[in-house]
PDB file of C-alpha atoms in Angstrom:
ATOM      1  CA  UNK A   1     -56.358  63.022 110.535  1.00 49.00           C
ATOM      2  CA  UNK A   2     -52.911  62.084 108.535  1.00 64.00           C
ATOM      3  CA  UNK A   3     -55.061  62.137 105.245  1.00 64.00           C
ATOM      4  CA  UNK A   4     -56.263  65.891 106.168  1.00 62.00           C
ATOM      5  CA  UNK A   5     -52.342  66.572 106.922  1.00 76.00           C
ATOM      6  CA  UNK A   6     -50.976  64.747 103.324  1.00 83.00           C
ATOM      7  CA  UNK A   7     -54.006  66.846 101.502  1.00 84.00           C
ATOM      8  CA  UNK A   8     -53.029  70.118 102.893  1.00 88.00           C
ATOM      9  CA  UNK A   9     -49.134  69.649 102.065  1.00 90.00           C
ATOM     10  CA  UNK A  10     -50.069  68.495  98.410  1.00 90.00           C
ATOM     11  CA  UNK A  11     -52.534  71.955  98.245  1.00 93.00           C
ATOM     12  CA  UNK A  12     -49.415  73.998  99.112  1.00 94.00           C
ATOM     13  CA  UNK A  13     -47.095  72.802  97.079  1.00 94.00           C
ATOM     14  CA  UNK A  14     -49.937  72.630  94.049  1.00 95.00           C
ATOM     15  CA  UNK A  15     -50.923  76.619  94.748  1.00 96.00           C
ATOM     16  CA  UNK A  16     -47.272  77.736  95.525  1.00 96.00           C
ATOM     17  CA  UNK A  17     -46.167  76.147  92.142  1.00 96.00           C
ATOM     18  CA  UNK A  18     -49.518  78.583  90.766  1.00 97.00           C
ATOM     19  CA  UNK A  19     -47.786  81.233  92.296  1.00 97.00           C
ATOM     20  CA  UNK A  20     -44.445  80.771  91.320  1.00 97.00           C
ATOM     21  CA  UNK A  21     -45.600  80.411  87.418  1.00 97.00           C
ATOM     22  CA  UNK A  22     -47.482  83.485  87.940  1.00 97.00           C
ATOM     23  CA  UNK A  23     -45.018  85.519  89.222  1.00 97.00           C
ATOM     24  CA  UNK A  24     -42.705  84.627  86.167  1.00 96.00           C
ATOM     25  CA  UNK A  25     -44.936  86.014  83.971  1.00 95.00           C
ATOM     26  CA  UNK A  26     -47.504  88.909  85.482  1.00 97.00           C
ATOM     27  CA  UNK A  27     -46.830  92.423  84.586  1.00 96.00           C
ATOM     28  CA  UNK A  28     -46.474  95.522  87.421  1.00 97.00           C
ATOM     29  CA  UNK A  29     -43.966  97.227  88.979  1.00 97.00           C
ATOM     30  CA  UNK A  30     -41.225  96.215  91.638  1.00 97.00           C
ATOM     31  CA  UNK A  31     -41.925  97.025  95.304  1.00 98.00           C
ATOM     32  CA  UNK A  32     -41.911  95.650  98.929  1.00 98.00           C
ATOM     33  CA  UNK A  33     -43.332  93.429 101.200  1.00 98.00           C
ATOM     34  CA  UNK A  34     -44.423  96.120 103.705  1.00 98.00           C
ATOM     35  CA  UNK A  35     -46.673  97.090 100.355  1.00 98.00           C
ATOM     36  CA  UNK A  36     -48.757  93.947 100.390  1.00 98.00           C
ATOM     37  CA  UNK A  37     -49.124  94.246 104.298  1.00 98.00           C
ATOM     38  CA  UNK A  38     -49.233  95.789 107.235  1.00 98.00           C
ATOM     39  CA  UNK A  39     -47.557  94.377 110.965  1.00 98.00           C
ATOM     40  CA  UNK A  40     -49.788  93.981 113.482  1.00 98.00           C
ATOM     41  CA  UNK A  41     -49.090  94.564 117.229  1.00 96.00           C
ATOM     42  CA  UNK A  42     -52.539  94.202 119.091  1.00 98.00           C
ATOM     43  CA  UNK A  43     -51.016  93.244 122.782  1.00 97.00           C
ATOM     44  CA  UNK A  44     -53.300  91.904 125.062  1.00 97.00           C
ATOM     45  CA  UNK A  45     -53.114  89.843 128.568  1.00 97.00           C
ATOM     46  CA  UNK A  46     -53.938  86.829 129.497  1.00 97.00           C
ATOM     47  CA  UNK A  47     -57.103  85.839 130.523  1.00 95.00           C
ATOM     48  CA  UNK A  48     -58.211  89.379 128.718  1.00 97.00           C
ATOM     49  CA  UNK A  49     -60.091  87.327 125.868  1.00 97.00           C
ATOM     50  CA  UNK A  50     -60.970  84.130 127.493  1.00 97.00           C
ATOM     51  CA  UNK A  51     -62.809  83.041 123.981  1.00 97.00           C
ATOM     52  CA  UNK A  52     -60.406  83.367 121.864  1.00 98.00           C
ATOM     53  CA  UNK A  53     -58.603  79.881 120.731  1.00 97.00           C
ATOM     54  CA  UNK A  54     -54.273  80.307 121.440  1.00 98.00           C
ATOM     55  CA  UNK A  55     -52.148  79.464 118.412  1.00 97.00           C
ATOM     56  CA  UNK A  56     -48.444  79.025 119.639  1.00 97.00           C
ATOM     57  CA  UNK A  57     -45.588  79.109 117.425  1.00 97.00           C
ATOM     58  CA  UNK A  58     -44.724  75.465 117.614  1.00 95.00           C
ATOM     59  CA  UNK A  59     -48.326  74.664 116.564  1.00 94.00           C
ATOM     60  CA  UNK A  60     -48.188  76.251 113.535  1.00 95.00           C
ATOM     61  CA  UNK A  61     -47.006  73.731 110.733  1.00 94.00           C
ATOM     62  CA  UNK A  62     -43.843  73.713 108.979  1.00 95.00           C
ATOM     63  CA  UNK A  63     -43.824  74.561 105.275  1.00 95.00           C
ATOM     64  CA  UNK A  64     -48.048  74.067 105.268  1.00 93.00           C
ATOM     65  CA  UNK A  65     -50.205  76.693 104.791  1.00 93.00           C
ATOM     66  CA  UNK A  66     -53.394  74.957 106.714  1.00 87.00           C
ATOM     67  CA  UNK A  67     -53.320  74.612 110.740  1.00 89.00           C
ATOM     68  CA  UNK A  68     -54.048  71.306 112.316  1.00 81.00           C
ATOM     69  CA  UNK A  69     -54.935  72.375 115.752  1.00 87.00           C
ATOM     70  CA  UNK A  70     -55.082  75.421 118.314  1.00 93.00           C
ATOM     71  CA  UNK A  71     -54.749  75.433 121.877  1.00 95.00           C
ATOM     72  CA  UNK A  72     -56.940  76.161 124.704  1.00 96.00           C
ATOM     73  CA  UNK A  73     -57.230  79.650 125.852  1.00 97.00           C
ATOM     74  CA  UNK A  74     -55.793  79.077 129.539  1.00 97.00           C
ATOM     75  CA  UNK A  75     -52.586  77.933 127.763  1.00 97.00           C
ATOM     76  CA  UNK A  76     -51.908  81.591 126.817  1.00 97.00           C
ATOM     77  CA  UNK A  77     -49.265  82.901 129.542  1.00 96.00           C
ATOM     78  CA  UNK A  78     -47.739  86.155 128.518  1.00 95.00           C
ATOM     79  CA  UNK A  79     -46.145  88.145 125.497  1.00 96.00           C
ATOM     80  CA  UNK A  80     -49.546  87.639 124.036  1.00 98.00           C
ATOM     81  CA  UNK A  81     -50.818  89.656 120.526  1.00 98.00           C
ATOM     82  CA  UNK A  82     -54.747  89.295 118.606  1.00 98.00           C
ATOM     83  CA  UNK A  83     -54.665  88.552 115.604  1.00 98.00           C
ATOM     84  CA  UNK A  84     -57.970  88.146 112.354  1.00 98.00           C
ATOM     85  CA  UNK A  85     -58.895  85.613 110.545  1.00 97.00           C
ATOM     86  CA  UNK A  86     -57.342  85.798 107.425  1.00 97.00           C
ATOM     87  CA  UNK A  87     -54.405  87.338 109.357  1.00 98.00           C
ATOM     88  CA  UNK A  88     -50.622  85.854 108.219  1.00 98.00           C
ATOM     89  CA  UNK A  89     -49.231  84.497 111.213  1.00 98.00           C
ATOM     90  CA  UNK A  90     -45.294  83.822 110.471  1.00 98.00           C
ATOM     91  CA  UNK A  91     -43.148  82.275 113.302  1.00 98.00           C
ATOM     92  CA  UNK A  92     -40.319  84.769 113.467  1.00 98.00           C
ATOM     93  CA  UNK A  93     -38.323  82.657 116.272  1.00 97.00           C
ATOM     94  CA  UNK A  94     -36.045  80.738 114.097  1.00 97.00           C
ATOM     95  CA  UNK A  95     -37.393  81.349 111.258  1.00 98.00           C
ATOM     96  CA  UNK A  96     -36.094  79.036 108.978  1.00 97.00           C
ATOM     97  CA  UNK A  97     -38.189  76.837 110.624  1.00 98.00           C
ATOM     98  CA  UNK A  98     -40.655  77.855 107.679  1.00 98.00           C
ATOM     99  CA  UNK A  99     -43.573  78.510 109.496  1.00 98.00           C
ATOM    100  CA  UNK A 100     -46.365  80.514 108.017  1.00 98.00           C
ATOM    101  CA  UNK A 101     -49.882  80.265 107.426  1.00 97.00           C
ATOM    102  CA  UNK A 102     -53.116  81.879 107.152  1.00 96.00           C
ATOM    103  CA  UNK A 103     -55.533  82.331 110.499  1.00 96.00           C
ATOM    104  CA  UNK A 104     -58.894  80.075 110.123  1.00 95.00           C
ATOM    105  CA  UNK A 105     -60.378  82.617 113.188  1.00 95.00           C
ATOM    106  CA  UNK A 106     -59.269  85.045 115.598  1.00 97.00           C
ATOM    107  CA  UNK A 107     -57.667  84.382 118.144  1.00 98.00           C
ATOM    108  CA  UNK A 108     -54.357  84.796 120.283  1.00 98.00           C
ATOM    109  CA  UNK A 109     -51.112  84.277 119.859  1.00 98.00           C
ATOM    110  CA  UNK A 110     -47.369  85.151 121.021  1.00 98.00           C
ATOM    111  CA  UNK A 111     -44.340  87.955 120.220  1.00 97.00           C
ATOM    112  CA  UNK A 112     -42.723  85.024 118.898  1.00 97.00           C
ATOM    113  CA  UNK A 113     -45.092  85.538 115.346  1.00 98.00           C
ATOM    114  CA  UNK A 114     -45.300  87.649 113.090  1.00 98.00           C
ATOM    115  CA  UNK A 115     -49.156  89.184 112.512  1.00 98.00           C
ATOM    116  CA  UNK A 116     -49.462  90.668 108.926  1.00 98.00           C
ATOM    117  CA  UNK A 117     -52.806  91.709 107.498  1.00 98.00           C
ATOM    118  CA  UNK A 118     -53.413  92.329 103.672  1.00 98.00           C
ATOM    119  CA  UNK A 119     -54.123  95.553 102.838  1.00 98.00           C
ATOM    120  CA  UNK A 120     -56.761  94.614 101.119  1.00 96.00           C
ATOM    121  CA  UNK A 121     -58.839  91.773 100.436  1.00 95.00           C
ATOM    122  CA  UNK A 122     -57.418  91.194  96.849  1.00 97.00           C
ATOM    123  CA  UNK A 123     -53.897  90.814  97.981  1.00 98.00           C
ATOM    124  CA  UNK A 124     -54.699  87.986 100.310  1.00 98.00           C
ATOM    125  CA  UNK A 125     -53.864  85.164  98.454  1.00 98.00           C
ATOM    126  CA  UNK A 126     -50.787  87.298  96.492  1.00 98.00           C
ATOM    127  CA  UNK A 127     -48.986  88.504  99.730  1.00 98.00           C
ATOM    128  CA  UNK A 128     -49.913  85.118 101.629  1.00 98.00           C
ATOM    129  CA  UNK A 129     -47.870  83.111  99.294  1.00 98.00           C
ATOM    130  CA  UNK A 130     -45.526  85.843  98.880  1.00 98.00           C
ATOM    131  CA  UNK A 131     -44.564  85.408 101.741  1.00 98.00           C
ATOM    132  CA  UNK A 132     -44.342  81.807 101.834  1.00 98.00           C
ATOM    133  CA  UNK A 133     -41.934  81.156  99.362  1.00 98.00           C
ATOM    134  CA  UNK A 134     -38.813  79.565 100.424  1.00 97.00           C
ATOM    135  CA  UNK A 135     -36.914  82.853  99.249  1.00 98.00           C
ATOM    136  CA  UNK A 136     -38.487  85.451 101.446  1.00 98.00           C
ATOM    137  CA  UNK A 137     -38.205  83.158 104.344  1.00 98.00           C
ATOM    138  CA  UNK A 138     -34.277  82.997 103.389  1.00 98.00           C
ATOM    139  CA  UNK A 139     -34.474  86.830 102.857  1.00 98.00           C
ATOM    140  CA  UNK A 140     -35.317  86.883 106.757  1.00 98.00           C
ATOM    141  CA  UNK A 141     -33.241  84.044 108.119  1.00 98.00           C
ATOM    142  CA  UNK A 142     -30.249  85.917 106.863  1.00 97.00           C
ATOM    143  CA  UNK A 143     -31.078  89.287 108.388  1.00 97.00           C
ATOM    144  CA  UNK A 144     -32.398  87.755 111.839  1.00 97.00           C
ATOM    145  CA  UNK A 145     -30.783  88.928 115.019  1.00 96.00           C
ATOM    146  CA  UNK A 146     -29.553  86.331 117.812  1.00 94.00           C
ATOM    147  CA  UNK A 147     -27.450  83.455 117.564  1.00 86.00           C
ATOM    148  CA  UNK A 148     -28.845  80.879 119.673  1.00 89.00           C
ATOM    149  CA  UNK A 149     -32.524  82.164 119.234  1.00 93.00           C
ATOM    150  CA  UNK A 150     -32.224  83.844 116.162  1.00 96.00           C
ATOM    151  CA  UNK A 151     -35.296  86.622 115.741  1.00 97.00           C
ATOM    152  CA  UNK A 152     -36.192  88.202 112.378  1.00 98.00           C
ATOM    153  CA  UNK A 153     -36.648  91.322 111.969  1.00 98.00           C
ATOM    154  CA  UNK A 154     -39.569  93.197 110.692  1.00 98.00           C
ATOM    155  CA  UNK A 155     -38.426  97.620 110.879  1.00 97.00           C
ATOM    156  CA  UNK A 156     -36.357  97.863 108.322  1.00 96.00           C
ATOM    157  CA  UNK A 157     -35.270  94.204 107.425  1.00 98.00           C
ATOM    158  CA  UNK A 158     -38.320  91.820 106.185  1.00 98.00           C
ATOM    159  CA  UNK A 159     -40.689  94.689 105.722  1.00 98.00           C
ATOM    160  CA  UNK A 160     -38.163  95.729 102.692  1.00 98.00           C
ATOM    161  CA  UNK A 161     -38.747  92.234 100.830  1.00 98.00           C
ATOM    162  CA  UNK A 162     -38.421  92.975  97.010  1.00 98.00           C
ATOM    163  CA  UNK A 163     -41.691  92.022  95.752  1.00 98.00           C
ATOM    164  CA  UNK A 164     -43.948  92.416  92.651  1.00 98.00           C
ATOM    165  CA  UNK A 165     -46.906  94.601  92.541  1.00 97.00           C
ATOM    166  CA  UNK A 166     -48.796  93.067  89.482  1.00 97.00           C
ATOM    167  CA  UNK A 167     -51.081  95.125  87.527  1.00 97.00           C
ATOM    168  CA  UNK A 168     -54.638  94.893  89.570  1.00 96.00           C
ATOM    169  CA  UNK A 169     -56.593  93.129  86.385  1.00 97.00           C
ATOM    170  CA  UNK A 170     -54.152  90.454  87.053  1.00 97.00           C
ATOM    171  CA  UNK A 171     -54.098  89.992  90.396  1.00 97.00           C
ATOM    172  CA  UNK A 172     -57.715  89.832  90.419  1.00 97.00           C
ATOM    173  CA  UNK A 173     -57.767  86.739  88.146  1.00 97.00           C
ATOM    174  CA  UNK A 174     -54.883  85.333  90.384  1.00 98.00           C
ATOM    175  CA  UNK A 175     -56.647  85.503  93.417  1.00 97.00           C
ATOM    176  CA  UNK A 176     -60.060  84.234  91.558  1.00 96.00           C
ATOM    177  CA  UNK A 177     -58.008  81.112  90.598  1.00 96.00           C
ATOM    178  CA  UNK A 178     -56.591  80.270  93.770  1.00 97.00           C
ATOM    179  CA  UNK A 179     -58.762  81.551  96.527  1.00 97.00           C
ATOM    180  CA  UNK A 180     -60.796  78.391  96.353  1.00 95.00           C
ATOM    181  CA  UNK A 181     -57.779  76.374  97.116  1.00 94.00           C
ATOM    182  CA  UNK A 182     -56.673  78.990 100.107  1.00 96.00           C
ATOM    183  CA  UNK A 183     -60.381  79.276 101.541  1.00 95.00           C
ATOM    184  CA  UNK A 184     -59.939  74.637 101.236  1.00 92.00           C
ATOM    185  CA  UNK A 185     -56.535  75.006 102.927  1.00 93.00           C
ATOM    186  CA  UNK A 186     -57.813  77.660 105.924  1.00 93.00           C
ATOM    187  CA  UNK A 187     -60.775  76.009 106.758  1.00 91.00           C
ATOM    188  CA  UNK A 188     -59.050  72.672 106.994  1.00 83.00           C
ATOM    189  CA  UNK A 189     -59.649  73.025 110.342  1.00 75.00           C
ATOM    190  CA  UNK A 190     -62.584  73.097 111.136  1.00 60.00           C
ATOM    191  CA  UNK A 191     -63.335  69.766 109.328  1.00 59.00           C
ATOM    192  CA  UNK A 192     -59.800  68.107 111.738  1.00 56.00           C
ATOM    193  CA  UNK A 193     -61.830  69.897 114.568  1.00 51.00           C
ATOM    194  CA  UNK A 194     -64.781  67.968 113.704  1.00 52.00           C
ATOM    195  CA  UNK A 195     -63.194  64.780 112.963  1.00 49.00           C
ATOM    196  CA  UNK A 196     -61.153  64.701 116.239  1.00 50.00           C
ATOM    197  CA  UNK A 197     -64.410  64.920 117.862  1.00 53.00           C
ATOM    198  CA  UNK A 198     -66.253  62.317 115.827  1.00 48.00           C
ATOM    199  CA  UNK A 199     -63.329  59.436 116.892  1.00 49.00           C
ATOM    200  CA  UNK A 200     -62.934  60.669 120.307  1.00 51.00           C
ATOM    201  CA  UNK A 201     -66.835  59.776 120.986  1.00 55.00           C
ATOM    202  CA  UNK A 202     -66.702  57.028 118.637  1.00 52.00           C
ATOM    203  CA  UNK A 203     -63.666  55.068 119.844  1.00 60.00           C
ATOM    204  CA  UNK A 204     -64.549  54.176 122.897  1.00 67.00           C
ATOM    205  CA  UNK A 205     -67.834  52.467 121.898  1.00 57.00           C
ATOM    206  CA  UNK A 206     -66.514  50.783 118.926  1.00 59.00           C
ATOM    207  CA  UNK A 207     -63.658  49.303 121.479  1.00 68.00           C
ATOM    208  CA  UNK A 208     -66.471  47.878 123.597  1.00 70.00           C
ATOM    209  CA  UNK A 209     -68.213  46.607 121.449  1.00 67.00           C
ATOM    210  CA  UNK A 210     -71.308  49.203 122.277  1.00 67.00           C
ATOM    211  CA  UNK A 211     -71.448  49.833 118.585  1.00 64.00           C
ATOM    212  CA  UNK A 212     -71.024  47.052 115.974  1.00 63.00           C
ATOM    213  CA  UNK A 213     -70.091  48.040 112.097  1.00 59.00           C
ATOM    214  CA  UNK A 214     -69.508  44.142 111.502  1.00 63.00           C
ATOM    215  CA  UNK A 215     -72.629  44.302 109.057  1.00 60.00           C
ATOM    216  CA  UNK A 216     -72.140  48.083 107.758  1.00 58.00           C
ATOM    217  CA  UNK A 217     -71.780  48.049 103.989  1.00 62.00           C
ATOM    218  CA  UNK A 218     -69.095  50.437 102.490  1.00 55.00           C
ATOM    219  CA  UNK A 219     -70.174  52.994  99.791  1.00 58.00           C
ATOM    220  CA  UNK A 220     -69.335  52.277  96.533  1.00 56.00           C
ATOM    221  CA  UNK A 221     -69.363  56.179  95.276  1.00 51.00           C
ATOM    222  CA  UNK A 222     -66.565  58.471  96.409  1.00 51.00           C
ATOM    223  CA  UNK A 223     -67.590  60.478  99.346  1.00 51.00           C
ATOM    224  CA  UNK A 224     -68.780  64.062  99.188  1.00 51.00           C
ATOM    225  CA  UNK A 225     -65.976  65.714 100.761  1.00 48.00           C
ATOM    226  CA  UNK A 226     -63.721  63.596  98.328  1.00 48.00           C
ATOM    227  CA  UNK A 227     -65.784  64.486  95.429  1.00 53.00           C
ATOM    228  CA  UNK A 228     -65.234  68.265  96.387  1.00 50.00           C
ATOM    229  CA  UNK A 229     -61.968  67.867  97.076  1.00 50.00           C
ATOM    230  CA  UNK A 230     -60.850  66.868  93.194  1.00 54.00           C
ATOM    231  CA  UNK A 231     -63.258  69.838  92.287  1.00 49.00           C
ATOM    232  CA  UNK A 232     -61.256  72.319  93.893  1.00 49.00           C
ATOM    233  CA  UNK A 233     -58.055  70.888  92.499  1.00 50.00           C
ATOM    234  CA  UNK A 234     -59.390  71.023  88.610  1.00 57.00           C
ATOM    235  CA  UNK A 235     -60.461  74.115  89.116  1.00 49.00           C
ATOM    236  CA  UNK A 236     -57.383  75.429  89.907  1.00 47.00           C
ATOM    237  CA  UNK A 237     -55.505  73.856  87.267  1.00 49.00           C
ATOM    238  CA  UNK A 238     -57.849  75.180  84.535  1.00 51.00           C
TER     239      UNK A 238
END
């Protein structure tokens, strides 16, 4: 799974640096973060939606856009909120922590997180890494409340982000670049999900010797998901 982990941190850094040249150059007109999206506060109890997967603050990576993993449902006590796939989940506890990525599925998480939703589908990779960049997370850090447990603050603090609002015929061949790259990094996953699975029935048969790979002969061509892999990443850089 470490591979999965390295690709996803060198996909954020490659699609933030995207961003950031973007940014420097695109035309619009100044506004705020509370433009891009919207807070979401859809409380719900535990137990309420058994189905839904839980997504806890300190499961959500540190300056990586993709999720690794998501908790069982029954591990969902209280201060509990829904959020959408496609959904920006930000850990407001201690913020500087960096946390912030974009939901694979719905599911549940706590008060501890921020929910945002794009107001529309075209900002979601613009206000996604918006709001990723290591200067809106600052922005927040420094207007958090607490000392011990510092909170930010979305009423009046976060929500008033300066952002840019690029012209709409830009944005749209932003998010045509890079949502190839965002889709790779969300649905990162699914394929960990998968994988985890594969070893964990796998293991325990190679270890006894139940199945032998002794005689197995390697593939000489790169594999599929490898192959795709390197397509996505030309195709953003062209």
């Amino acid at each position: 799974m470490q591979a999965y982990v390295l690709v996803n941190d060198y996909l954020t850094t490659l699609v933030s640096a995207i961003y950031r040249e973007f940014v420097s150059h695109a035309s619009g007109s100044m506004g705020v973060l509370a433009d891009l999206v919207d807070l979401r506060k859809d409380s719900t109890k535990a137990g309420k939606r058994p189905e839904l997967p839980y997504l806890p603050i300190d499961a959500i990576p540190m300056k990586s856009i993709g999720i690794s993993e998501l908790k069982p449902n029954h591990e969902a006590k209280s201060s509990l909120q829904l959020f959408q796939r496609d959904d920006i989940i930000i850990g407001a506890m201690r913020v500087y922590f960096h946390r912030v990525v974009l939901a694979p599925c719905e599911g549940i998480t706590r008060n501890t997180c921020f929910v945002l939703r794009p107001k529309n589908q075209l900002l979601r990779e613009y206000a996604l890494l918006t709001c990723f960049q290591p200067e809106a997370i600052e922005y927040a850090n420094a207007r958090a409340k607490g000392s011990t447990m510092p909170y930010a603050v979305w009423e009046g603090s976060f929500e008033a982000y300066p952002v840019l609002i690029p012209d709409e015929s830009e944005l749209e061949m932003f998010s045509k670049r890079v949502s190839p790259i965002i889709d790779k990094l969300r649905d990162s996953f699914d394929e960990n999900g998968r994988l985890a699975k594969l070893r964990d029935a796998l293991l325990p048969k190679l270890m006894s010797g139940e199945i032998d790979v002794s005689k197995v002969e390697l593939p000489t061509q790169p594999n599929n998901h490898l192959r795709d892999e390197q397509y996505a990443i030309d195709e953003i850089k062209t």
